[in-house]
Amino acid sequence: MKPTKPGVLVGVLVVVALLTWILVRQFYATLPTVPWTAIPTVLLLAVGEAYSGWMTRARIARKEGTKPVEPLAVARLAALAKASSYAGALFAGVFAGFALHTMSMLTKATPRTEFFIATGSFLSFVVLIAAALFLEHACRIPKDPDNPPQTPK
């Protein structure tokens, strides 16, 4: 599995934000209100992934007081991190598009509330993306200082 490229995540976020903005412009009056519950939920997921990354990195490095980690568990955590980063970019794009549309209507109470909720949700998904990238980085196999990489001749 190759490492996730942040540029691809930014691309997904921007494309989804633009598509969401176009759709929300057309259907804003018929959409339900934006739920605020996404913010604490996603932040808890981000904390969990960051903690998993911290513990996995310590276990892979065989720090004192930690048990060795199962290779299959590391592969599963890496897959979780990759999926979380892409899902985070997708949903961050949705909330960014919604915030872009409601930004022009800040003088009205409901769109102003939805703007702040959408912006908070966007930021919480950005935190999730960062935690997922940290977890993915923590799952890498450390380079062996005794065996330097061989270059082909």
PDB file of N, CA and C in Angstrom, residues 21 24 28 32-36 39 92 94-124:
ATOM      1  N   TRP A  21     -21.452  23.126  -3.369  1.00  0.00           N
ATOM      2  CA  TRP A  21     -21.858  24.529  -3.459  1.00  0.00           C
ATOM      3  C   TRP A  21     -22.870  24.724  -4.589  1.00  0.00           C
ATOM      4  N   VAL A  24     -26.180  23.021  -3.433  1.00  0.00           N
ATOM      5  CA  VAL A  24     -26.831  23.734  -2.334  1.00  0.00           C
ATOM      6  C   VAL A  24     -27.447  25.035  -2.837  1.00  0.00           C
ATOM      7  N   TYR A  28     -31.194  24.821  -1.566  1.00  0.00           N
ATOM      8  CA  TYR A  28     -31.004  25.223  -0.168  1.00  0.00           C
ATOM      9  C   TYR A  28     -32.321  25.287   0.600  1.00  0.00           C
ATOM     10  N   PRO A  32     -32.715  19.943   4.807  1.00  0.00           N
ATOM     11  CA  PRO A  32     -32.847  20.040   6.269  1.00  0.00           C
ATOM     12  C   PRO A  32     -31.676  20.833   6.843  1.00  0.00           C
ATOM     13  N   THR A  33     -31.815  21.243   8.091  1.00  0.00           N
ATOM     14  CA  THR A  33     -30.738  22.010   8.716  1.00  0.00           C
ATOM     15  C   THR A  33     -29.512  21.118   8.946  1.00  0.00           C
ATOM     16  N   VAL A  34     -28.368  21.747   9.021  1.00  0.00           N
ATOM     17  CA  VAL A  34     -27.107  21.033   9.205  1.00  0.00           C
ATOM     18  C   VAL A  34     -27.008  20.594  10.672  1.00  0.00           C
ATOM     19  N   PRO A  35     -26.721  19.309  10.925  1.00  0.00           N
ATOM     20  CA  PRO A  35     -26.639  18.846  12.321  1.00  0.00           C
ATOM     21  C   PRO A  35     -25.320  19.261  12.979  1.00  0.00           C
ATOM     22  N   TRP A  36     -25.396  19.738  14.197  1.00  0.00           N
ATOM     23  CA  TRP A  36     -24.197  20.138  14.935  1.00  0.00           C
ATOM     24  C   TRP A  36     -23.479  18.925  15.525  1.00  0.00           C
ATOM     25  N   ILE A  39     -19.745  17.605  14.719  1.00  0.00           N
ATOM     26  CA  ILE A  39     -18.515  18.206  15.251  1.00  0.00           C
ATOM     27  C   ILE A  39     -17.922  17.376  16.391  1.00  0.00           C
ATOM     28  N   ALA A  92     -15.419  16.855   4.449  1.00  0.00           N
ATOM     29  CA  ALA A  92     -14.940  18.230   4.613  1.00  0.00           C
ATOM     30  C   ALA A  92     -15.344  19.059   3.402  1.00  0.00           C
ATOM     31  N   VAL A  94     -18.010  18.518   1.533  1.00  0.00           N
ATOM     32  CA  VAL A  94     -19.454  18.757   1.627  1.00  0.00           C
ATOM     33  C   VAL A  94     -19.734  19.944   2.545  1.00  0.00           C
ATOM     34  N   PHE A  95     -19.123  19.940   3.713  1.00  0.00           N
ATOM     35  CA  PHE A  95     -19.370  21.028   4.656  1.00  0.00           C
ATOM     36  C   PHE A  95     -18.754  22.343   4.179  1.00  0.00           C
ATOM     37  N   ALA A  96     -17.633  22.288   3.465  1.00  0.00           N
ATOM     38  CA  ALA A  96     -17.046  23.512   2.918  1.00  0.00           C
ATOM     39  C   ALA A  96     -17.959  24.119   1.866  1.00  0.00           C
ATOM     40  N   GLY A  97     -18.547  23.285   1.008  1.00  0.00           N
ATOM     41  CA  GLY A  97     -19.488  23.787   0.013  1.00  0.00           C
ATOM     42  C   GLY A  97     -20.715  24.411   0.646  1.00  0.00           C
ATOM     43  N   PHE A  98     -21.195  23.779   1.709  1.00  0.00           N
ATOM     44  CA  PHE A  98     -22.348  24.321   2.424  1.00  0.00           C
ATOM     45  C   PHE A  98     -21.990  25.650   3.076  1.00  0.00           C
ATOM     46  N   ALA A  99     -20.806  25.742   3.670  1.00  0.00           N
ATOM     47  CA  ALA A  99     -20.368  26.988   4.303  1.00  0.00           C
ATOM     48  C   ALA A  99     -20.168  28.089   3.265  1.00  0.00           C
ATOM     49  N   LEU A 100     -19.656  27.736   2.093  1.00  0.00           N
ATOM     50  CA  LEU A 100     -19.479  28.726   1.030  1.00  0.00           C
ATOM     51  C   LEU A 100     -20.813  29.347   0.630  1.00  0.00           C
ATOM     52  N   HIS A 101     -21.845  28.516   0.542  1.00  0.00           N
ATOM     53  CA  HIS A 101     -23.151  29.046   0.140  1.00  0.00           C
ATOM     54  C   HIS A 101     -23.757  29.914   1.235  1.00  0.00           C
ATOM     55  N   THR A 102     -23.713  29.465   2.473  1.00  0.00           N
ATOM     56  CA  THR A 102     -24.355  30.210   3.551  1.00  0.00           C
ATOM     57  C   THR A 102     -23.561  31.453   3.957  1.00  0.00           C
ATOM     58  N   MET A 103     -22.314  31.574   3.509  1.00  0.00           N
ATOM     59  CA  MET A 103     -21.499  32.731   3.855  1.00  0.00           C
ATOM     60  C   MET A 103     -22.120  34.022   3.309  1.00  0.00           C
ATOM     61  N   SER A 104     -22.818  33.927   2.206  1.00  0.00           N
ATOM     62  CA  SER A 104     -23.406  35.126   1.614  1.00  0.00           C
ATOM     63  C   SER A 104     -24.704  35.545   2.298  1.00  0.00           C
ATOM     64  N   MET A 105     -25.197  34.745   3.243  1.00  0.00           N
ATOM     65  CA  MET A 105     -26.477  35.042   3.894  1.00  0.00           C
ATOM     66  C   MET A 105     -26.317  35.192   5.405  1.00  0.00           C
ATOM     67  N   LEU A 106     -25.218  35.750   5.861  1.00  0.00           N
ATOM     68  CA  LEU A 106     -24.946  35.846   7.293  1.00  0.00           C
ATOM     69  C   LEU A 106     -25.855  36.823   8.032  1.00  0.00           C
ATOM     70  N   THR A 107     -26.611  37.640   7.310  1.00  0.00           N
ATOM     71  CA  THR A 107     -27.514  38.578   7.975  1.00  0.00           C
ATOM     72  C   THR A 107     -28.786  37.902   8.469  1.00  0.00           C
ATOM     73  N   LYS A 108     -29.070  36.702   7.983  1.00  0.00           N
ATOM     74  CA  LYS A 108     -30.262  35.957   8.413  1.00  0.00           C
ATOM     75  C   LYS A 108     -29.855  34.947   9.478  1.00  0.00           C
ATOM     76  N   ALA A 109     -30.750  34.715  10.439  1.00  0.00           N
ATOM     77  CA  ALA A 109     -30.401  33.891  11.608  1.00  0.00           C
ATOM     78  C   ALA A 109     -30.111  32.435  11.251  1.00  0.00           C
ATOM     79  N   THR A 110     -30.988  31.780  10.510  1.00  0.00           N
ATOM     80  CA  THR A 110     -30.798  30.350  10.221  1.00  0.00           C
ATOM     81  C   THR A 110     -29.561  30.099   9.368  1.00  0.00           C
ATOM     82  N   PRO A 111     -29.364  30.821   8.251  1.00  0.00           N
ATOM     83  CA  PRO A 111     -28.125  30.578   7.487  1.00  0.00           C
ATOM     84  C   PRO A 111     -26.859  30.898   8.280  1.00  0.00           C
ATOM     85  N   ARG A 112     -26.915  31.903   9.172  1.00  0.00           N
ATOM     86  CA  ARG A 112     -25.746  32.237   9.987  1.00  0.00           C
ATOM     87  C   ARG A 112     -25.405  31.074  10.915  1.00  0.00           C
ATOM     88  N   THR A 113     -26.424  30.486  11.542  1.00  0.00           N
ATOM     89  CA  THR A 113     -26.201  29.324  12.410  1.00  0.00           C
ATOM     90  C   THR A 113     -25.646  28.155  11.608  1.00  0.00           C
ATOM     91  N   GLU A 114     -26.224  27.930  10.429  1.00  0.00           N
ATOM     92  CA  GLU A 114     -25.747  26.828   9.592  1.00  0.00           C
ATOM     93  C   GLU A 114     -24.330  27.078   9.087  1.00  0.00           C
ATOM     94  N   PHE A 115     -23.978  28.329   8.855  1.00  0.00           N
ATOM     95  CA  PHE A 115     -22.613  28.648   8.444  1.00  0.00           C
ATOM     96  C   PHE A 115     -21.619  28.245   9.533  1.00  0.00           C
ATOM     97  N   PHE A 116     -21.914  28.612  10.782  1.00  0.00           N
ATOM     98  CA  PHE A 116     -20.995  28.285  11.868  1.00  0.00           C
ATOM     99  C   PHE A 116     -20.931  26.775  12.117  1.00  0.00           C
ATOM    100  N   ILE A 117     -22.056  26.091  11.996  1.00  0.00           N
ATOM    101  CA  ILE A 117     -22.050  24.634  12.171  1.00  0.00           C
ATOM    102  C   ILE A 117     -21.280  23.970  11.036  1.00  0.00           C
ATOM    103  N   ALA A 118     -21.511  24.421   9.795  1.00  0.00           N
ATOM    104  CA  ALA A 118     -20.799  23.841   8.647  1.00  0.00           C
ATOM    105  C   ALA A 118     -19.306  24.120   8.735  1.00  0.00           C
ATOM    106  N   THR A 119     -18.931  25.312   9.172  1.00  0.00           N
ATOM    107  CA  THR A 119     -17.513  25.640   9.314  1.00  0.00           C
ATOM    108  C   THR A 119     -16.865  24.813  10.423  1.00  0.00           C
ATOM    109  N   GLY A 120     -17.558  24.653  11.541  1.00  0.00           N
ATOM    110  CA  GLY A 120     -17.041  23.804  12.623  1.00  0.00           C
ATOM    111  C   GLY A 120     -16.907  22.356  12.186  1.00  0.00           C
ATOM    112  N   SER A 121     -17.881  21.877  11.420  1.00  0.00           N
ATOM    113  CA  SER A 121     -17.811  20.506  10.911  1.00  0.00           C
ATOM    114  C   SER A 121     -16.655  20.352   9.938  1.00  0.00           C
ATOM    115  N   PHE A 122     -16.479  21.342   9.062  1.00  0.00           N
ATOM    116  CA  PHE A 122     -15.355  21.324   8.124  1.00  0.00           C
ATOM    117  C   PHE A 122     -14.028  21.231   8.884  1.00  0.00           C
ATOM    118  N   LEU A 123     -13.876  22.076   9.903  1.00  0.00           N
ATOM    119  CA  LEU A 123     -12.629  22.073  10.677  1.00  0.00           C
ATOM    120  C   LEU A 123     -12.422  20.760  11.429  1.00  0.00           C
ATOM    121  N   SER A 124     -13.504  20.174  11.933  1.00  0.00           N
ATOM    122  CA  SER A 124     -13.353  18.897  12.636  1.00  0.00           C
ATOM    123  C   SER A 124     -12.949  17.788  11.665  1.00  0.00           C
TER     124      SER A 124
END
